[in-house]
CSV table of C-alpha atoms in Angstrom, one decimal:
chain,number,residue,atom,x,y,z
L,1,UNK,CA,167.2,171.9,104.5
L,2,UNK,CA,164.0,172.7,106.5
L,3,UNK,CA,160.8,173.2,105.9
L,4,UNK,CA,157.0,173.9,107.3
L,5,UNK,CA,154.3,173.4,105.5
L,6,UNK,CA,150.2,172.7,106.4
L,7,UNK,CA,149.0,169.6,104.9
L,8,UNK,CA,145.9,167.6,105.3
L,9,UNK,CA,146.2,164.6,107.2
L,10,UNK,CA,145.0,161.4,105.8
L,11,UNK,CA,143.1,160.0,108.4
L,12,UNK,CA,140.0,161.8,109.8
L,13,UNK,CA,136.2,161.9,111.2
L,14,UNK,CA,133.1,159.5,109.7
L,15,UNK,CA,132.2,162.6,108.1
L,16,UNK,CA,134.5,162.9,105.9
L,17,UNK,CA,136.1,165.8,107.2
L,18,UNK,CA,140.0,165.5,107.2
L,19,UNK,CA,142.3,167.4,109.9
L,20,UNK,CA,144.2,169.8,108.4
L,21,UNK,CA,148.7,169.9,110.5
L,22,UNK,CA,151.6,171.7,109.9
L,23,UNK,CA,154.7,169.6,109.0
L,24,UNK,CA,158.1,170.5,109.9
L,25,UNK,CA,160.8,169.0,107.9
L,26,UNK,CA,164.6,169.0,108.7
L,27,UNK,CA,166.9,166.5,106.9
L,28,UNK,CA,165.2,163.0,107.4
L,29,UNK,CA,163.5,163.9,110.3
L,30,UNK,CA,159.7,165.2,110.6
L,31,UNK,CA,156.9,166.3,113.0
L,32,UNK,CA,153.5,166.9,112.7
L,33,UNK,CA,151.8,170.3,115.2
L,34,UNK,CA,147.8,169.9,114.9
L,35,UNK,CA,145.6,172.8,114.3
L,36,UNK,CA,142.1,173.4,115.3
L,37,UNK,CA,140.5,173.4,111.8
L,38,UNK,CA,139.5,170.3,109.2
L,39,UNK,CA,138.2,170.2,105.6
L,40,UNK,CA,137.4,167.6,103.0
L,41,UNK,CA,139.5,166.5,100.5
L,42,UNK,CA,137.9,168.2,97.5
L,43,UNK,CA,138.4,171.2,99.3
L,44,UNK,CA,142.2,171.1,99.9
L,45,UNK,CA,144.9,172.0,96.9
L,46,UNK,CA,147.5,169.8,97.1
L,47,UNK,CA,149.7,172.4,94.9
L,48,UNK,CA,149.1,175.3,97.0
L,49,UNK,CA,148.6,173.6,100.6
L,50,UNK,CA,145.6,175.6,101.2
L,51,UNK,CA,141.9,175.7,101.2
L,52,UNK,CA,140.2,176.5,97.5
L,53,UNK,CA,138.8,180.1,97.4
L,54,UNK,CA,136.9,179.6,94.1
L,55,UNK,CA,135.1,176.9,94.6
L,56,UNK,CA,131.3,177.2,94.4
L,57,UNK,CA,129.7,178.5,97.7
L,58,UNK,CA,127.7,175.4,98.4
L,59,UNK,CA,131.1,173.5,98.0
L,60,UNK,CA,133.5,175.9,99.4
L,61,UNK,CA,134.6,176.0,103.0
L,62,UNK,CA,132.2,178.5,105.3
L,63,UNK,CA,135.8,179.4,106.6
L,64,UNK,CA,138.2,179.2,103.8
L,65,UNK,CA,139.8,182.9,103.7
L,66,UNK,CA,140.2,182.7,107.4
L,67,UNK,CA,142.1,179.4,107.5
L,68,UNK,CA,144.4,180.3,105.1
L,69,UNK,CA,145.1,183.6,106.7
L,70,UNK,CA,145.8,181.7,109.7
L,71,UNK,CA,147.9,179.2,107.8
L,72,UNK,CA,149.6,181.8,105.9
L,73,UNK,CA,150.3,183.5,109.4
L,74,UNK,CA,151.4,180.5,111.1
L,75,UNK,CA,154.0,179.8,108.2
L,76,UNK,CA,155.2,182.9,108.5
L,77,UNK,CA,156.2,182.8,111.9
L,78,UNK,CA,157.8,179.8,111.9
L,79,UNK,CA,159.8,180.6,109.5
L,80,UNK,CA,160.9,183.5,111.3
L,81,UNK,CA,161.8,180.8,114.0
L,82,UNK,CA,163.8,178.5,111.2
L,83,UNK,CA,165.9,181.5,110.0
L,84,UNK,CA,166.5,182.6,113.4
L,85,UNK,CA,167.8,178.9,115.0
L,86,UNK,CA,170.0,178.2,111.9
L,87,UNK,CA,171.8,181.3,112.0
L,88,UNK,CA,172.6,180.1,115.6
L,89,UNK,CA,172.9,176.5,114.5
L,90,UNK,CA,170.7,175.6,117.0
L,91,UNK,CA,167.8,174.0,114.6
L,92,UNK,CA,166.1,171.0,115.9
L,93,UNK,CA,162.7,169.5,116.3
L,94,UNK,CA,162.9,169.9,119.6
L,95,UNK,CA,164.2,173.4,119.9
L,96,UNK,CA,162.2,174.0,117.0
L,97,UNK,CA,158.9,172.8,118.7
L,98,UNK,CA,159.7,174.1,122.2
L,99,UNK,CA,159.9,178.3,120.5
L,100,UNK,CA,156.5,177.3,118.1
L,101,UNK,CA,154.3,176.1,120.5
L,102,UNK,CA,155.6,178.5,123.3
L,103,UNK,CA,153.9,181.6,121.0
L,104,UNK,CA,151.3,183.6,122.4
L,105,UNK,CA,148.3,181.1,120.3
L,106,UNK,CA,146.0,181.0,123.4
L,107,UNK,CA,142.7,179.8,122.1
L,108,UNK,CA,139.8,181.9,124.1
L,109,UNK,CA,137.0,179.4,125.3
L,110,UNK,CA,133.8,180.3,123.6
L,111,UNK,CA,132.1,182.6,125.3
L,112,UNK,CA,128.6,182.0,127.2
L,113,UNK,CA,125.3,182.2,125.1
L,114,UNK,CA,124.7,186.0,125.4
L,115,UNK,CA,127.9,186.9,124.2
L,116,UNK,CA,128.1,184.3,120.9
L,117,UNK,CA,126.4,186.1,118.4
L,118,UNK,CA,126.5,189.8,119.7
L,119,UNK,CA,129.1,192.2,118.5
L,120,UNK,CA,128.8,194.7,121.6
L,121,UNK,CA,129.3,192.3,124.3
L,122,UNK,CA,132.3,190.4,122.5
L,123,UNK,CA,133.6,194.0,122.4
L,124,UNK,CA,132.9,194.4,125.8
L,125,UNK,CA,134.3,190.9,127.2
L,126,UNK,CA,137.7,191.7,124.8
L,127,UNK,CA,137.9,195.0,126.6
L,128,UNK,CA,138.0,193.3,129.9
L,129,UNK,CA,140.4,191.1,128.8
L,130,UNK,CA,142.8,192.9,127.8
L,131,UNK,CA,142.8,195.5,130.6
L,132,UNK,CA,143.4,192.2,132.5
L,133,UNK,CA,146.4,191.8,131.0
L,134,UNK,CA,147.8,195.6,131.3
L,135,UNK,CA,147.0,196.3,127.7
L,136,UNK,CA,144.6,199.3,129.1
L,137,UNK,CA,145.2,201.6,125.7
L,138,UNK,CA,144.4,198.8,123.8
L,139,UNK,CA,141.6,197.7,125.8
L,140,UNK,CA,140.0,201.2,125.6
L,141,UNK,CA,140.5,201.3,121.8
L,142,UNK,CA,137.9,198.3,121.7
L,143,UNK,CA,135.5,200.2,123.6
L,144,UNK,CA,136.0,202.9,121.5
L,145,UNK,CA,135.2,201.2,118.5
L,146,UNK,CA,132.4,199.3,120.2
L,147,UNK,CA,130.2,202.7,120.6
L,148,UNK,CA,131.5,203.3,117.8
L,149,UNK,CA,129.5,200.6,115.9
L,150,UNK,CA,126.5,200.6,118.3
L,151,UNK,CA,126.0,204.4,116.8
L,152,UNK,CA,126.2,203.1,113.5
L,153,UNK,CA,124.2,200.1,114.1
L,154,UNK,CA,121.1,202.9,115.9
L,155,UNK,CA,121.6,205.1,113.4
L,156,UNK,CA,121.1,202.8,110.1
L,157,UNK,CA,118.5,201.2,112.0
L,158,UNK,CA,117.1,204.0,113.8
L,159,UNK,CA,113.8,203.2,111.0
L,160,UNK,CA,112.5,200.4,112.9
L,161,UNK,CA,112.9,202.2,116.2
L,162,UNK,CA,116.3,200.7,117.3
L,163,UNK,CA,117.7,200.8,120.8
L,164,UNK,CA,120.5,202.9,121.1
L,165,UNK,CA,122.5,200.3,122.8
L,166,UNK,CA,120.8,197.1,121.2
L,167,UNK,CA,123.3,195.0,120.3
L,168,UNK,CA,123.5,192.9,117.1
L,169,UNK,CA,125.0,189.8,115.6
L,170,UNK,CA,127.9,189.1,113.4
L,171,UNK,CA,126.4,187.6,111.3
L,172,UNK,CA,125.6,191.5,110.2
L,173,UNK,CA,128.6,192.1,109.4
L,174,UNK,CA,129.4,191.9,105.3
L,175,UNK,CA,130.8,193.9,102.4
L,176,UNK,CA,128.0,195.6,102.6
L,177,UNK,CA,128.2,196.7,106.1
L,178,UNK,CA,131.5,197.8,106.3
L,179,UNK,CA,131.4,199.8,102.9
L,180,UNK,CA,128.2,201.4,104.9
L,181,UNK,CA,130.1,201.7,107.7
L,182,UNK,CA,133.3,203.5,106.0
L,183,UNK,CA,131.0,206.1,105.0
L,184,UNK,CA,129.6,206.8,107.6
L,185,UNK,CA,133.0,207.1,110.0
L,186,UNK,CA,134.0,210.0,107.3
L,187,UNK,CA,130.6,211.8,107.6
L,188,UNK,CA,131.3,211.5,111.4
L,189,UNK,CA,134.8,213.7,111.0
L,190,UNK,CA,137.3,210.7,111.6
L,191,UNK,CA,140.6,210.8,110.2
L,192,UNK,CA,141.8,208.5,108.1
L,193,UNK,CA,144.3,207.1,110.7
L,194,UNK,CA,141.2,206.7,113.1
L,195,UNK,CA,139.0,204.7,110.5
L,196,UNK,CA,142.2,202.2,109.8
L,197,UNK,CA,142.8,201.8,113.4
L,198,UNK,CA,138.8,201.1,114.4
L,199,UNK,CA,138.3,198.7,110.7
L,200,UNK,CA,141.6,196.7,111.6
L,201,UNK,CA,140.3,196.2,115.6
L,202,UNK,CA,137.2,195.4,114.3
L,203,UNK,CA,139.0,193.0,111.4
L,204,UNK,CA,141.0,191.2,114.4
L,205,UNK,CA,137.6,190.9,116.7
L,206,UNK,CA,136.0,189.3,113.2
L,207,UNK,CA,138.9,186.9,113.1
L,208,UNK,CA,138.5,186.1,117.2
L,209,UNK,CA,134.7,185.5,116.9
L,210,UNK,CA,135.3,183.3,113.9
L,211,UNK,CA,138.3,181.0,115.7
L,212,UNK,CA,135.8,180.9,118.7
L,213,UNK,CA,133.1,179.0,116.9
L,214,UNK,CA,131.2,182.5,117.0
L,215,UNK,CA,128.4,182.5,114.4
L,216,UNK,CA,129.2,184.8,111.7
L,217,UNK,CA,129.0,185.1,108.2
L,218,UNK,CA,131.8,185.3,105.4
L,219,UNK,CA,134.6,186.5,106.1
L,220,UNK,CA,134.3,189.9,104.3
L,221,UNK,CA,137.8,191.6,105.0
L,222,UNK,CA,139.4,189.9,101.7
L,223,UNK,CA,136.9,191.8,99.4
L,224,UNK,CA,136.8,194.8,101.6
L,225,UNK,CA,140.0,195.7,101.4
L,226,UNK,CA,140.1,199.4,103.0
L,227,UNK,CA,143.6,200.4,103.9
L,228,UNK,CA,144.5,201.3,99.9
L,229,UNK,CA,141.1,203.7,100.0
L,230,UNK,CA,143.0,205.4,103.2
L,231,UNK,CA,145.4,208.4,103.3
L,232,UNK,CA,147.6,207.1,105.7
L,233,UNK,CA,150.6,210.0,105.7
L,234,UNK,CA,150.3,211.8,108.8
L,235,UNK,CA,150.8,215.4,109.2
L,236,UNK,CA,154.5,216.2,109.7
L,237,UNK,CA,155.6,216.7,113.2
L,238,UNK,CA,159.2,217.2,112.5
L,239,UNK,CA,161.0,220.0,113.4
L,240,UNK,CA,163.8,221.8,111.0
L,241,UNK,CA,167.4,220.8,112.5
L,242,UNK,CA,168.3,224.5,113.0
L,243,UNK,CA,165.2,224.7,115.4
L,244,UNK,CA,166.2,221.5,117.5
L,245,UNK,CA,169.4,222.9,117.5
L,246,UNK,CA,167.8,225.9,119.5
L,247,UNK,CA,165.7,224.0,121.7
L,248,UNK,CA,168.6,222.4,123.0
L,249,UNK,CA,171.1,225.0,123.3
L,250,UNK,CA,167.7,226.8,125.5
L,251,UNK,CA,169.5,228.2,128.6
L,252,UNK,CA,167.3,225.7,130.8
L,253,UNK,CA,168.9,226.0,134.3
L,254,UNK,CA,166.1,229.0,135.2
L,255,UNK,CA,163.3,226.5,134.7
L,256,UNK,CA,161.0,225.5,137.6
L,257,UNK,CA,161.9,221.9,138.6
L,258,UNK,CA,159.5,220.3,136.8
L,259,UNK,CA,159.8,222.3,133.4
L,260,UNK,CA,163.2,221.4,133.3
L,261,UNK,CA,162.8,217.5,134.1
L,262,UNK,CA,160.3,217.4,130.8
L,263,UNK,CA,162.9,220.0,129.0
L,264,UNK,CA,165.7,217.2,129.6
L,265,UNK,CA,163.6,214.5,129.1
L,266,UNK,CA,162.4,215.9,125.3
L,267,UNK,CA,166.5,216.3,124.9
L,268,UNK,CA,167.2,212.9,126.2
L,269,UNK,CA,164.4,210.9,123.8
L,270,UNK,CA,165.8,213.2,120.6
L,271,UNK,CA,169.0,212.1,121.1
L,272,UNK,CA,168.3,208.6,122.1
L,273,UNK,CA,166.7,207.1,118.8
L,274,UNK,CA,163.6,209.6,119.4
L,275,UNK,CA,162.7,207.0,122.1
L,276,UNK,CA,158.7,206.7,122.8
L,277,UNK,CA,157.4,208.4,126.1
L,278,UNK,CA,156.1,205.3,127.3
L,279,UNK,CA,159.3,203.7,126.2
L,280,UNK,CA,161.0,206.5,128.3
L,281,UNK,CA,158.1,206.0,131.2
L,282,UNK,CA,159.7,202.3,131.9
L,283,UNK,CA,162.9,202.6,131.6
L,284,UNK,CA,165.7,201.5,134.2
L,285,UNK,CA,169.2,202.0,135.2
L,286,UNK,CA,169.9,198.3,134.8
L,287,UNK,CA,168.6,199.0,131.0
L,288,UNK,CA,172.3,201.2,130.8
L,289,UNK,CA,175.9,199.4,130.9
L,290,UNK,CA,179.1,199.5,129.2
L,291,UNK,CA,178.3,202.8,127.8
L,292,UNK,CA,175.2,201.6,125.9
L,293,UNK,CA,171.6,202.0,127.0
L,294,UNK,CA,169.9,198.8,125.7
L,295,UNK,CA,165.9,198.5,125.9
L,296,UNK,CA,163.0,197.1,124.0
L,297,UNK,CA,160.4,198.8,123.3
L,298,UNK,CA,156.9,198.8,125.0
L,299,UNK,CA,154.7,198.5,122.6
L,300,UNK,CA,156.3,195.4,121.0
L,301,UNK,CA,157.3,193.3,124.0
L,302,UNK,CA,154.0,190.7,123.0
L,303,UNK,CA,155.9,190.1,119.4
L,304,UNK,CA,158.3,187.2,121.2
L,305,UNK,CA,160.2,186.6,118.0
L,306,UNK,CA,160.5,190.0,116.9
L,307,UNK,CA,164.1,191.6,117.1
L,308,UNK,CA,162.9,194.2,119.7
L,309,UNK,CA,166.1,195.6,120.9
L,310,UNK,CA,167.5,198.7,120.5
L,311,UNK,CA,170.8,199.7,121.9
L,312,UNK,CA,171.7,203.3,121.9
L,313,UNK,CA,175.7,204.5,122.8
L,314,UNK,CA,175.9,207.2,125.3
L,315,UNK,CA,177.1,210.0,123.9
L,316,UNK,CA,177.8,212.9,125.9
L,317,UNK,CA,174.6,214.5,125.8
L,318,UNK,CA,173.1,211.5,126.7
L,319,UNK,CA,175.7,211.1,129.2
L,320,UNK,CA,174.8,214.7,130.6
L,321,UNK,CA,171.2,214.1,130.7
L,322,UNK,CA,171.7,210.8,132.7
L,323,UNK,CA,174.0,212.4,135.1
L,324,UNK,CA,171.7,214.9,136.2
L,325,UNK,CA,169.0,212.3,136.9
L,326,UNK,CA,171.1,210.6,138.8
L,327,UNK,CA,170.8,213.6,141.3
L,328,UNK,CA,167.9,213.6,144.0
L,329,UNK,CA,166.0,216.3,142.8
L,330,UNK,CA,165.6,214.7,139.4
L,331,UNK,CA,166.0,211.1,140.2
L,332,UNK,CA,163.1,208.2,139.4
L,333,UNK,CA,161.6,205.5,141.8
L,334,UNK,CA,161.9,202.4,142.1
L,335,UNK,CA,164.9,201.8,139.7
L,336,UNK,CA,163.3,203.7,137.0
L,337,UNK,CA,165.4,206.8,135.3
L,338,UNK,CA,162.9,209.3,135.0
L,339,UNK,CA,160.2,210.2,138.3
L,340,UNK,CA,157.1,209.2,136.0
L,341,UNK,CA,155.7,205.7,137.6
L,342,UNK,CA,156.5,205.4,141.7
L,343,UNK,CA,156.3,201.4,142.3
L,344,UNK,CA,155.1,202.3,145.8
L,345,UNK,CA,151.9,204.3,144.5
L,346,UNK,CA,151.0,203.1,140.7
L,347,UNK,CA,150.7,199.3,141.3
L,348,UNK,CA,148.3,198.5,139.0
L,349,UNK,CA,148.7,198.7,135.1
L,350,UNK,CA,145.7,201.1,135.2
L,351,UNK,CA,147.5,203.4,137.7
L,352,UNK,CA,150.3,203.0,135.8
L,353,UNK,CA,148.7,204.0,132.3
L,354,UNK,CA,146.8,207.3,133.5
L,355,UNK,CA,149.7,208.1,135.5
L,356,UNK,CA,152.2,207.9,131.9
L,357,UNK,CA,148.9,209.6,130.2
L,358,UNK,CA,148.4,212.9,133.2
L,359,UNK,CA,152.5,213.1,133.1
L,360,UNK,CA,152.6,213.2,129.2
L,361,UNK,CA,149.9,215.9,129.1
L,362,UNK,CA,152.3,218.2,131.3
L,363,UNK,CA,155.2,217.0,129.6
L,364,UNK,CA,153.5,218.4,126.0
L,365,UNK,CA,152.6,221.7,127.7
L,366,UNK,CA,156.0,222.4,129.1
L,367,UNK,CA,158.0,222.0,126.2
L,368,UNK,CA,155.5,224.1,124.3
L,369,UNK,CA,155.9,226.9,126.3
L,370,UNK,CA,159.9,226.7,126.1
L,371,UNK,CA,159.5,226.2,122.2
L,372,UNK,CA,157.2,229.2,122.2
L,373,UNK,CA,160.4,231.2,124.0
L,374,UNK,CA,162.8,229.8,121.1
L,375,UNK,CA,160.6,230.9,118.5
L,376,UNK,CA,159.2,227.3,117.1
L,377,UNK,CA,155.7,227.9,116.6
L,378,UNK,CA,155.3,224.2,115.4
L,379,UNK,CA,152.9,222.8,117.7
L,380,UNK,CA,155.4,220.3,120.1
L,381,UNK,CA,154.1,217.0,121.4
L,382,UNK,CA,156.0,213.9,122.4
L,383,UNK,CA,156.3,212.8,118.9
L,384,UNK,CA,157.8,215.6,117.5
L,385,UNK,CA,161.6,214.0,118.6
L,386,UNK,CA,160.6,210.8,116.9
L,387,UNK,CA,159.5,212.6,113.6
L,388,UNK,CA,162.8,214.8,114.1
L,389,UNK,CA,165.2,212.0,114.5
L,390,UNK,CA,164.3,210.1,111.7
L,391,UNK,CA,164.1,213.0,109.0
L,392,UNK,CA,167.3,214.4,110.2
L,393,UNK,CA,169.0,211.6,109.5
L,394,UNK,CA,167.2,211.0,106.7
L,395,UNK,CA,168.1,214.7,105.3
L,396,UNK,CA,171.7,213.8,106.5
L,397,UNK,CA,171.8,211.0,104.0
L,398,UNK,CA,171.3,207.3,106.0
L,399,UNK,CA,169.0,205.3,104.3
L,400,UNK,CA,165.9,204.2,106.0
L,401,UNK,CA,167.1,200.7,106.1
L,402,UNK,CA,169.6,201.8,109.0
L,403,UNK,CA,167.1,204.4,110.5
L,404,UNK,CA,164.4,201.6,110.6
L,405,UNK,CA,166.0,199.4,113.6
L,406,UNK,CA,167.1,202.6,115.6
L,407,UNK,CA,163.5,203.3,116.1
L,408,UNK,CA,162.8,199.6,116.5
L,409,UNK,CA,160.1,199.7,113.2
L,410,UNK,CA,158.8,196.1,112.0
L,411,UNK,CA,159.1,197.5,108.3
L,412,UNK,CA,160.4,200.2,106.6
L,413,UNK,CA,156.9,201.2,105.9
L,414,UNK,CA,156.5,202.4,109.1
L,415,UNK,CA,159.0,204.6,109.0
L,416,UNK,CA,158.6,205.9,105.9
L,417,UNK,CA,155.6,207.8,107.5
L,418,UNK,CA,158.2,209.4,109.7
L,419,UNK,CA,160.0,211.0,107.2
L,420,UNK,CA,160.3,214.2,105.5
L,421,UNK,CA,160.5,214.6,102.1
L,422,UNK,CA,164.0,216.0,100.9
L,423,UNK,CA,165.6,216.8,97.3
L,424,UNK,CA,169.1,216.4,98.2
L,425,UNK,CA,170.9,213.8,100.6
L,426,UNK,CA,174.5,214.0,101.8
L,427,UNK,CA,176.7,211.3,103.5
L,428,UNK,CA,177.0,212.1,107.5
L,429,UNK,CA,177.5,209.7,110.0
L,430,UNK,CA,174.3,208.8,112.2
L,431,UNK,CA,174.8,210.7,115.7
L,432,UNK,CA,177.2,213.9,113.6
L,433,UNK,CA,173.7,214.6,111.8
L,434,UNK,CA,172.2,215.0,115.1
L,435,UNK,CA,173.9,217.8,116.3
């Protein structure tokens, strides 16, 4: 039996703070993994092997929500790692320890004096960060929503004769901030979608600033809880599977060269789990063998104990599709199946990122214009196979629990939001309700 726990160690500081560890627990055997964070006594539960919420707020830890969070995070993963090992029979402490501590938990060193207590320029330094890492949509996202809250910081100010691009502390940021804040992001035409994606980045920044001994106040994101005040559904991009159908029976051999590359390529992702563009953008012939092309997917590679892996059997279209890439006229660079990213010319994950973002554009706008000849008059984007693919198969009877790791989802949640509704399921096998 094992088991991981936080507890609060028994020796500590003159001040009477105590540190708080993890312990790891397998048979007779234990081993302690320090955190950064330490409380006193009266402010640990013993039962629940957290820090008490509901103590008074003179007595209650400035940074009790957040800790727990963490804590409740940390336990999470590692039992992720447990399950994992003992279904291999490979659990140790050392094993154990060596997949824990090999996470991605770097600890950011605080940041200089003009960046500890401003909003703006943490935004700004995260940005850069990221970007340095490759993670360029991300890293614009967090200038987006920096603006974003430099707007709203001018414009609730604007009384006392702000500066458009003053910045301002975290400290700011409470209940009543955000609640403010919410508001106005609606009055400001932003989707739903777009307000959960700039609260949660700002949420994660909160989290940052806090773990980086940034000044702030409370944590306010366990009061404010905005995600249930969100319509989340998105608009349905699926196509009908008699209209698929006819986009892929399209006589395409009279396309220009480049129409018919994207025209294959929309085929190719439809049939192959509706596989992302960007997922499509880096893929490589030594992703296919054995008659299986097996890939993870882009946007997940950071999540090192998530099952990222989908494998995908070549069935003849597939088979088809890949054949004629294999010809020079069609072929990729570099090892890559599809001429999107050209080692020798986008070198740098910038390059890389507007080249996927340019190609996707034309990508869109060709496969509109054969739609348009078909007779769709849905509006067709690179999504559109991913919705497709799901809510056929969904209409065809699988259950989302199978259609959920051929589109390499975390939960079934997310692909919930992929499907259509439908009165009446039959039985069919996965790849027969494709076609």
């Amino acid at each position: 039996m094992a088991t991981f726990s936080p507890v609060l160690w028994s020796q500590g500081g003159k001040d009477g703070n105590l540190p708080i560890k993890f312990r790891l627990h397998i048979g007779n055997k234990s081993k302690y993994f320090a955190t950064d964070y330490v409380c006193k006594p009266e402010q640990w539960s013993k039962e629940t092997r957290l820090l008490i919420t509901t103590l008074p707020k003179k007595e209650k830890h400035p940074q009790a929500a957040y800790i727990n969070s963490f804590l409740q995070d940390q336990v999470e993963d590692a039992v992720a790692i447990i399950t994992r090992l003992q279904t291999k029979q490979a659990l140790t402490l050392e094993r154990f320890a060596e997949e824990f501590l090999s996470k991605d938990k770097k600890v950011e060193v605080n940041p200089p004096p003009d960046h500890r207590t401003n909003v703006g320029a943490y935004f700004t330094r995260r940005e850069a960060e990221l970007k340095s890492e490759g993670r360029i949509e991300y890293g614009n996202t967090h200038r987006y929503v920096r603006n974003s809250l430099l707007r709203f910081h001018f414009k609730i100010k604007k009384d006392i004769a702000a500066d458009f691009n003053k910045d301002f502390s975290f400290t700011q940021i409470d209940v009543s901030f955000l609640e403010t804040y919410l508001r106005w992001l609606r009055t400001s035409s932003c989707t739903d979608r777009t307000i959960r994606t700039y609260l949660c980045t700002l949420r994660t920044v909160f989290k940052q600033a806090m773990r980086n001994g940034v000044e702030t106040g409370e944590y306010p994101f366990n009061e404010f809880q905005f995600e249930k005040r969100l319509n989340l559904r998105t608009r349905k991009r699926a196509l009908p599977k008699q209209q698929m159908l006819a986009f892929i029976k399209y006589d395409a051999a009279s396309l220009p060269l480049s129409e018919r590359i994207f025209y294959e390529m929309f085929v190719f992702s439809y049939m192959c789990n509706g596989m992302n563009f960007v997922d499509m953008a880096y893929l490589q012939w030594k992703d296919i063998s054995d008659g299986h092309l097996i890939y993870s997917r882009k946007k997940n590679e950071r999540r090192q104990h998530a099952d990222n892996t989908i494998i995908v059997q070549l069935y003849e279209e597939v088979q088809r599709v890949l054949s004629l890439f294999q010809e020079s006229a069609f072929a990729g660079n570099g090892g890559y199946v599809f001429p999107i990213i050209d080692p020798e010319i986008h070198k740098t994950p910038a390059q890389v990122a507007d080249r996927i973002k340019s190609t996707r554009r034309r990508y869109n706008a060709a496969n509109q214009r054969i739609a348009k000849a078909v007779g769709i008059t849905t509006k067709l984007t690179s999504y559109v196979t991913r919705h497709t693919f799901a809510s056929v198969l969904f209409q065809g009877g699988l259950p989302i629990s199978q259609i959920r790791p051929a589109m390499g989802h975390a939960s079934e949640t997310t692909t919930q939001i992929y499907i259509d509704d439908v009165s009446a399921l039959r039985h069919d096998e996965i790849y027969n309700a494709l076609l």
